[in-house]
XYZ file of C-alpha atoms in Angstrom:
432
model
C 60.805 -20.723 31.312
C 62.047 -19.504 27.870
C 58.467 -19.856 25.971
C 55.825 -18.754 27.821
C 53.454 -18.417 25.065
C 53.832 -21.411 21.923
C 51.283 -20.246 18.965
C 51.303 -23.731 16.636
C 50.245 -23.396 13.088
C 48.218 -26.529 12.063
C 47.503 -26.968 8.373
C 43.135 -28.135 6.944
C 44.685 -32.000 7.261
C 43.487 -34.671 9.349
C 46.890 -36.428 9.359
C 49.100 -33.501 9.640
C 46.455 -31.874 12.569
C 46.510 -35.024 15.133
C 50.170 -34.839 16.140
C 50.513 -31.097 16.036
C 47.291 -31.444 18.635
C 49.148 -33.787 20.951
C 52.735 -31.875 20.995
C 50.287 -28.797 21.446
C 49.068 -30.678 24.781
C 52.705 -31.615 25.812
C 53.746 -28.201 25.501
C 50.397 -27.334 27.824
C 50.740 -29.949 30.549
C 54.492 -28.187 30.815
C 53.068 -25.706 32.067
C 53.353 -23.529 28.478
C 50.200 -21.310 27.584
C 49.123 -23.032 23.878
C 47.195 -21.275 21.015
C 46.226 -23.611 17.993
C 46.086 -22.072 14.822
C 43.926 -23.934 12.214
C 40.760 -23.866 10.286
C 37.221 -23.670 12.235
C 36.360 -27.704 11.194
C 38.837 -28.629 13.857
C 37.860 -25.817 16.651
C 36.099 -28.695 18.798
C 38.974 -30.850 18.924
C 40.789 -28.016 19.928
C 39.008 -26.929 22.546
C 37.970 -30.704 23.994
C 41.720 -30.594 24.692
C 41.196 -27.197 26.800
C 43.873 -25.391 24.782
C 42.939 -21.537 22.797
C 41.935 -21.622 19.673
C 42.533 -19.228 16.777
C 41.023 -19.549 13.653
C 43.490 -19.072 10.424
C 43.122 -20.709 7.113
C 46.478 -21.183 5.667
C 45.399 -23.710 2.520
C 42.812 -23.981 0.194
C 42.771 -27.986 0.383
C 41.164 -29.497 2.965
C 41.131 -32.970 4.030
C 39.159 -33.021 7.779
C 38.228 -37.060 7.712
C 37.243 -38.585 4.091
C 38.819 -36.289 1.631
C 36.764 -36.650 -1.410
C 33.996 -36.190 1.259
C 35.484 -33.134 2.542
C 33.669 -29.154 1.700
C 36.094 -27.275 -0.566
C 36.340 -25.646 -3.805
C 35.505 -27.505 -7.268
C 39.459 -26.507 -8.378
C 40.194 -28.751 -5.361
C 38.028 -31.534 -5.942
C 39.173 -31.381 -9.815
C 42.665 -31.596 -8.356
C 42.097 -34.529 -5.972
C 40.296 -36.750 -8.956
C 43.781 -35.968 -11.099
C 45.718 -37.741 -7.708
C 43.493 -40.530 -7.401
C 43.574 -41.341 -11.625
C 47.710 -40.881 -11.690
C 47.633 -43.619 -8.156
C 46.650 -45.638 -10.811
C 49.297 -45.229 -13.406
C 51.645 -45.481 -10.781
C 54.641 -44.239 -8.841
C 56.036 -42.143 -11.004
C 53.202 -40.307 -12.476
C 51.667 -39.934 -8.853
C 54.406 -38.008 -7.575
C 54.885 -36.146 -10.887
C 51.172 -35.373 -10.853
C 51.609 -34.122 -7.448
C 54.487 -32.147 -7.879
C 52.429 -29.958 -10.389
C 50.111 -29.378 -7.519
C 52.206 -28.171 -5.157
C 51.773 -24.419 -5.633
C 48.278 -24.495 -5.192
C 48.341 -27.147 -2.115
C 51.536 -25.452 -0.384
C 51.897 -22.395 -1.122
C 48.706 -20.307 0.075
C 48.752 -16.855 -0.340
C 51.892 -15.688 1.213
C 50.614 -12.098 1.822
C 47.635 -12.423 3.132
C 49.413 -14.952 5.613
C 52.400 -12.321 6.636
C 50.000 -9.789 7.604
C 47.882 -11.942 9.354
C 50.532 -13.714 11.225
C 51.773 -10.109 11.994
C 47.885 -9.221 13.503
C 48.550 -12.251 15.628
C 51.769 -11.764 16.955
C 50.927 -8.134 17.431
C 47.956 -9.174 19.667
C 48.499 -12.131 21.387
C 52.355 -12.090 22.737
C 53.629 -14.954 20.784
C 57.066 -16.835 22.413
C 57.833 -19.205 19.962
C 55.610 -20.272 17.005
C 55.501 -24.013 15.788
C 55.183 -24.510 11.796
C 53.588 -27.731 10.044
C 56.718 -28.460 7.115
C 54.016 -28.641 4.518
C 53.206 -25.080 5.488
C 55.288 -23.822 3.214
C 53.855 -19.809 2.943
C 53.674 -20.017 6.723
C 57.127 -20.779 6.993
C 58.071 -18.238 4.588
C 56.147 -15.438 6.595
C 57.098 -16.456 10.092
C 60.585 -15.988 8.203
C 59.880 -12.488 6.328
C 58.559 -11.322 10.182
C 61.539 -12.424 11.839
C 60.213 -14.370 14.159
C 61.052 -17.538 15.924
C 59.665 -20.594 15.257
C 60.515 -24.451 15.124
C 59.931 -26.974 12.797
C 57.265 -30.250 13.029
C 57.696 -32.700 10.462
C 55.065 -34.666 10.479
C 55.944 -37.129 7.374
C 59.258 -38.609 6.494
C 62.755 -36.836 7.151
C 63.625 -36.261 3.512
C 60.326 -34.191 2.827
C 63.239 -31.587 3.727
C 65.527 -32.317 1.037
C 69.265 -32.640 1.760
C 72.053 -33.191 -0.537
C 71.518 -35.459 -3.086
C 67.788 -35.285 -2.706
C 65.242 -33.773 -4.942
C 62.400 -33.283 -3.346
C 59.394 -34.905 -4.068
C 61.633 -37.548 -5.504
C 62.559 -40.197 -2.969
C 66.244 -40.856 -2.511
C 65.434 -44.529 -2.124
C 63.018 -46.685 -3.568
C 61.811 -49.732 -2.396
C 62.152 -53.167 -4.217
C 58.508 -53.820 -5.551
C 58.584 -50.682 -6.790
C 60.044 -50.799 -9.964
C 60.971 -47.195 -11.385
C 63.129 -46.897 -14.956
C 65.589 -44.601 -15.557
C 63.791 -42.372 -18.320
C 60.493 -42.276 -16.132
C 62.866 -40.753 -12.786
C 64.660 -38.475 -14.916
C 61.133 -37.220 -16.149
C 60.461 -36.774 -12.286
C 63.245 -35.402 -11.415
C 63.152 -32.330 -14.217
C 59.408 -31.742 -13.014
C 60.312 -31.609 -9.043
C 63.348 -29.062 -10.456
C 60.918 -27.180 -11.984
C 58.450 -27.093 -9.104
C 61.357 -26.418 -6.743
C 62.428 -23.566 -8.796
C 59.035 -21.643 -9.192
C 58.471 -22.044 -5.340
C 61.968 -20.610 -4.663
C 61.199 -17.688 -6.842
C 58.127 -16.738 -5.078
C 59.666 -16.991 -1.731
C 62.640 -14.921 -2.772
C 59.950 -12.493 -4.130
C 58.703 -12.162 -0.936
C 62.111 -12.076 1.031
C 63.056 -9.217 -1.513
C 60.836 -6.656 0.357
C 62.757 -7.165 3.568
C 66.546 -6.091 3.479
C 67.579 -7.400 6.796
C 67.072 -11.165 5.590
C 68.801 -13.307 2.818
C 67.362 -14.751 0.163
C 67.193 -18.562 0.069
C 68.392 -21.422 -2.577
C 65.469 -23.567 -1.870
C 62.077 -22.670 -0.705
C 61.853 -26.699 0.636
C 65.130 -26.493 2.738
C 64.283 -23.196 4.774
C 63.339 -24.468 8.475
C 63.487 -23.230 11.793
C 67.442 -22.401 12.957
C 66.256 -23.206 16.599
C 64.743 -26.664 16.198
C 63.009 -29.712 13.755
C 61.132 -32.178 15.447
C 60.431 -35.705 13.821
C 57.455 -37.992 14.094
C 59.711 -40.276 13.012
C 62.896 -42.438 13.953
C 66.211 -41.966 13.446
C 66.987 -45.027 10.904
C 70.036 -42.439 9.325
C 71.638 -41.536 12.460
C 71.485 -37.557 12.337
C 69.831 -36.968 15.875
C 71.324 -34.190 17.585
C 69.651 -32.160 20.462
C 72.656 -30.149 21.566
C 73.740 -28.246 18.984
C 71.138 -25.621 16.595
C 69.363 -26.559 15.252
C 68.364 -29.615 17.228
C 67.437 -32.260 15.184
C 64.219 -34.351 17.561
C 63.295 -37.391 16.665
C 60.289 -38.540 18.629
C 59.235 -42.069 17.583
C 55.051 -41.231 17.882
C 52.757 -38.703 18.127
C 49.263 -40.114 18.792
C 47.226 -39.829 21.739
C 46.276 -43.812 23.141
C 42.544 -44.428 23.012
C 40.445 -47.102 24.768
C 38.621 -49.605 22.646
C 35.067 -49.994 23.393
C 32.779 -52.763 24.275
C 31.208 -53.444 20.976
C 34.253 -53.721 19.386
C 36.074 -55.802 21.976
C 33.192 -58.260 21.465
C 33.774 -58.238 17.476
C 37.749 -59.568 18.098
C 36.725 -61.880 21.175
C 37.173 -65.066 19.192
C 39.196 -64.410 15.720
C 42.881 -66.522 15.978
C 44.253 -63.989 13.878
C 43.082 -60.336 13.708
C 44.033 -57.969 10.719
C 43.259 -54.189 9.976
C 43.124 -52.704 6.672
C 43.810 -49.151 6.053
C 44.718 -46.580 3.277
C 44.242 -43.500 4.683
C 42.188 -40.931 4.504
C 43.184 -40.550 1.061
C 43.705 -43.225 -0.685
C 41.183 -45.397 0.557
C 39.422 -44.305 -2.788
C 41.132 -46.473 -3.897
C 38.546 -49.392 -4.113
C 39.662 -51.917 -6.343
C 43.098 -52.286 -4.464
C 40.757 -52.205 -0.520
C 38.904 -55.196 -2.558
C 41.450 -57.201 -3.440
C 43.041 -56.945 -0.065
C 40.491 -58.088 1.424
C 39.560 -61.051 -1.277
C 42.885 -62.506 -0.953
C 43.148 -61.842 2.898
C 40.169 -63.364 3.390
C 41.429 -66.873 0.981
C 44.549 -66.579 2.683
C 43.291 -66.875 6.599
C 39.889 -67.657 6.276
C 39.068 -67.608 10.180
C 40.518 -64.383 10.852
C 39.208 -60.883 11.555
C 39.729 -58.331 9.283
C 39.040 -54.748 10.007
C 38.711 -52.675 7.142
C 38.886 -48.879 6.968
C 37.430 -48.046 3.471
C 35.671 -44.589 3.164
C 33.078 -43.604 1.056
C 33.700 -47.132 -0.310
C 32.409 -49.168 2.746
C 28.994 -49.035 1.273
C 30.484 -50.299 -1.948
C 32.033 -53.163 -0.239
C 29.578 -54.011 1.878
C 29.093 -57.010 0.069
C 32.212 -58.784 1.530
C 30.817 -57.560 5.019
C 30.610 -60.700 7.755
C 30.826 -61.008 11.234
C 34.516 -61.665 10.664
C 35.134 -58.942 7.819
C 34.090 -56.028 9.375
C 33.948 -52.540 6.510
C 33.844 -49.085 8.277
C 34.069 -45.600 6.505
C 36.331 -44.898 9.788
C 37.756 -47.266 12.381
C 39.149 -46.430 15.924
C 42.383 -47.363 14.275
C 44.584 -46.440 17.376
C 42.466 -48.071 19.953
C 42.409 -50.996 17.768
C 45.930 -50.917 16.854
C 47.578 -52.704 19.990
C 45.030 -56.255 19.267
C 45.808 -56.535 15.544
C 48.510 -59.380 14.562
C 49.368 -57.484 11.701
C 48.763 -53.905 9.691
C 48.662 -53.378 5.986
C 48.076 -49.850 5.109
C 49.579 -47.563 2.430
C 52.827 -46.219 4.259
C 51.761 -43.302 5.944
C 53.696 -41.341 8.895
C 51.184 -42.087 11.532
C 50.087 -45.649 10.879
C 53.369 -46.309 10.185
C 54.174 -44.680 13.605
C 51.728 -46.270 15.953
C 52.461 -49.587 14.344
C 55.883 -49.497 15.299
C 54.903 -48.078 19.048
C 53.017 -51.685 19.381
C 55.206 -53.473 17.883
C 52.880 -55.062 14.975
C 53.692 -56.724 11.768
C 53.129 -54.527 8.663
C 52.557 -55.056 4.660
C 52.931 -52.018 2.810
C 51.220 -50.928 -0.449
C 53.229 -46.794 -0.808
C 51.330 -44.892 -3.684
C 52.227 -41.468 -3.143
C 54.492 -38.486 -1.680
C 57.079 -39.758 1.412
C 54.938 -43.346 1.305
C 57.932 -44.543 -0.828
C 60.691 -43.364 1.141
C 58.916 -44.957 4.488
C 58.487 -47.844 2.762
C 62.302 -48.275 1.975
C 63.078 -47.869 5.302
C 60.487 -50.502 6.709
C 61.972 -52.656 4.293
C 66.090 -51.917 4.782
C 65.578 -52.604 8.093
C 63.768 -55.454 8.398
C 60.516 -54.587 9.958
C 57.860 -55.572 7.245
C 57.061 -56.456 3.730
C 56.069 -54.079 0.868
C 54.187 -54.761 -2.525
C 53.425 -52.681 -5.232
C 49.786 -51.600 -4.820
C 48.849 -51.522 -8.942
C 50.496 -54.770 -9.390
C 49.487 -57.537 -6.952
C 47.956 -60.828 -7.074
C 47.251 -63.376 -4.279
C 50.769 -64.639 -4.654
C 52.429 -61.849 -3.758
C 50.233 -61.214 -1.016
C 50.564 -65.117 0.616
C 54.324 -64.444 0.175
C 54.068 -61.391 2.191
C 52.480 -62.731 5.233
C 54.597 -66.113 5.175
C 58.020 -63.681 5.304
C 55.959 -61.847 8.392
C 55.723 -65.207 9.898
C 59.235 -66.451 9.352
C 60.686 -62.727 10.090
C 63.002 -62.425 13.238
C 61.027 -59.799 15.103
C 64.400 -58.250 17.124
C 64.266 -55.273 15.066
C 60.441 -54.557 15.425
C 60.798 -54.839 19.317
C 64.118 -52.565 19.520
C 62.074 -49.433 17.543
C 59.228 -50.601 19.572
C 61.007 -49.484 22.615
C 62.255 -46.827 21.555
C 59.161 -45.016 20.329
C 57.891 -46.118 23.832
C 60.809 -43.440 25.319
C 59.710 -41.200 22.963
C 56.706 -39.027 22.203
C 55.265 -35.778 22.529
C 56.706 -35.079 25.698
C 60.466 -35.885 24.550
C 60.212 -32.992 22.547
C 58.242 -30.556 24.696
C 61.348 -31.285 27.308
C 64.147 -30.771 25.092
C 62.150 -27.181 23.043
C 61.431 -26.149 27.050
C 64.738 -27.187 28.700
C 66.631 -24.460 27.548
């Protein structure tokens, strides 16, 4: 076997963590010896799946369940209340806002990371590395060391910006969302800007080693060996001969068993919804409450499962035995009894949705939510709204389109994800 020995490199992030755990398990149950990299919050998790664990902080941010609930540094918190007000004002000034973030989200440390990356490889025997694409000062030391590494891109495709593409500016927007010209050319100077300073600091960095080039953008250096996708390949650029291979695996979740209590809460519902946000923006109350005012108008004897937070206790006046409010649901080993899904347009919902082939509304505030949403939209696999700018009406129209909607699309992505996976990868990395 070519790797022996796969190190993976998870970033403080609940989201990002859970599918870099289960291709860490697919590369194990190949018969690969796994270390995980990642902060000591997620050291049980790590070890309940019997794989080594090495602790390395490699961010600042955090974001292990409930973010605003999350232990980190006031600068941090200060940062994450700036987010949550720009949601508010809207697309534009939500990814603008988070552009001017990026340095101190992405781009930990870089020398402090280099040496201890070179302390690890030094010590343990490291094969191959694996690299979270948000990691950015990771990438640029496993780089600066020389050694190899692939790429897992947990969020959508064009996080690595290609021609054309800006990033942090998505390359397509979806209807609802209605962007002017002067507000994306404002976006579009910041996320030059942002993509500038970053490139400077890598080159910096690459400076102090001869035997490398220096790169033209910090966002499009990635692994030359491979990229893997949790994601599907809507633009047709799937290629797993030639380097580097370009994987597109559909899901990476782990299935989980719904328990008894909960099985007796959906027992008798006709029609069974789940709410969810994410572990971020489920702060966002006001839009959780009217989701679940007008869902609850709309289809009055239905279940609704609602993920909310640190808001459930602030909602738990709309609580019933038919509109149940959790700070956190089981939402993958609920996912395969729910008719349909409305969350904010995030990789993994967006991901196990599609495995069981469920109907999805789609409310994108922030970061690749917007170019996910396009793409659910273009091809014909849900509805999206603008979250800030909703009523009832727009909502009803939503779910009547799900009803009418052909569902031949849905069920030919739900297959393939179903050939996909963690282990799709693992095969094609290992079959070298």
């Amino acid at each position: 076997m070519k790797y022996k020995h796969i190190f993976i490199i998870s970033p403080p992030f609940y989201s990002h963590f859970n599918p870099l755990l289960v291709l860490a398990r697919s590369f194990k149950d190949m018969g690969v010896r796994v270390t995980f990299g990642t902060s000591i919050e997620f050291k049980e998790l790590v070890l309940e799946e019997d794989l080594n664990f090495y602790e390395i902080d490699i961010s600042t941010n955090r974001n292990v369940r409930k973010a605003e609930e999350t232990i980190q540094p006031d600068t941090e918190k200060t940062r994450l209340d700036e987010f949550f007000e720009a949601t508010r004002r809207g697309a534009i000034e939500t990814l603008i806002t988070q552009s001017h973030h990026r340095k101190a989200d992405m781009l930990y440390n870089p020398a402090e990371l280099i040496e201890g990356i070179r302390t690890i490889d030094s010590l343990l025997d490291v094969d191959l590395y694996v690299v979270d694409i948000l990691s950015y000062s990771v990438t640029l030391s496993l780089y600066f060391l020389e050694l190899d590494f692939i790429t897992f891109c947990p969020p959508h495709p064009y996080t690595i910006p290609g021609d054309q593409v800006n990033y942090g500016v998505p390359k397509r927007w979806p209807s609802s969302i209605d962007v002017g010209a002067e507000d994306l050319s404002r976006l579009k100077k910041v996320s030059l800007a942002t993509q500038k300073e970053f490139t400077d600091v890598f080159n910096k960095v690459i400076s102090k080693n001869k035997s490398i080039e220096k790169v033209d953008n910090a966002f499009n250096l990635v692994s030359d060996i491979a990229l893997i996708y949790n994601y599907f390949d809507f633009n047709h650029i799937e290629d797993d001969k030639d380097y580097p291979k370009n994987i597109f695996i559909g899901n990476c979740f782990k299935k989980a068993s719904l328990d008894k209590s909960w099985l007796k809460k959906l027992e008798t519902s006709e029609k069974k919804i789940m709410v969810t946000l994410g572990t971020f923006l489920s702060n966002r109350k006001d839009v959780l409450e009217k989701l679940i005012v007008y869902t609850r108008d709309i289809y009055p004897k239905a279940t609704i499962i609602v993920s909310a937070g640190s808001n459930a206790k602030y909602l738990s006046e709309y609580s019933s035995p038919t509109t149940i409010i959790e700070e956190f649901i089981p939402q993958i080993a609920l996912m395969p009894y729910m008719d349909t899904v409305i969350f904010h347009g995030g990789c993994n919902t967006f991901t196990e949705t599609m495995y069981y082939g469920k109907d999805m509304i789609v409310l994108p505030f922030s970061s690749d939510q917007f170019n996910i949403a396009y793409d659910i939209e273009k091809n014909n696999l849900g509805r999206v709204i603008d979250p800030n700018n909703f009523g009832k009406k727009d909502l009803l129209e939503a779910f009547n389109y799900l009803d009418k909607n052909s569902k031949e699309n849905i069920e030919y992505y739900r297959e393939i994800s179903r050939t996909r996976g963690a282990d799709y990868a693992a095969k094609l990395v290992l079959g070298d």
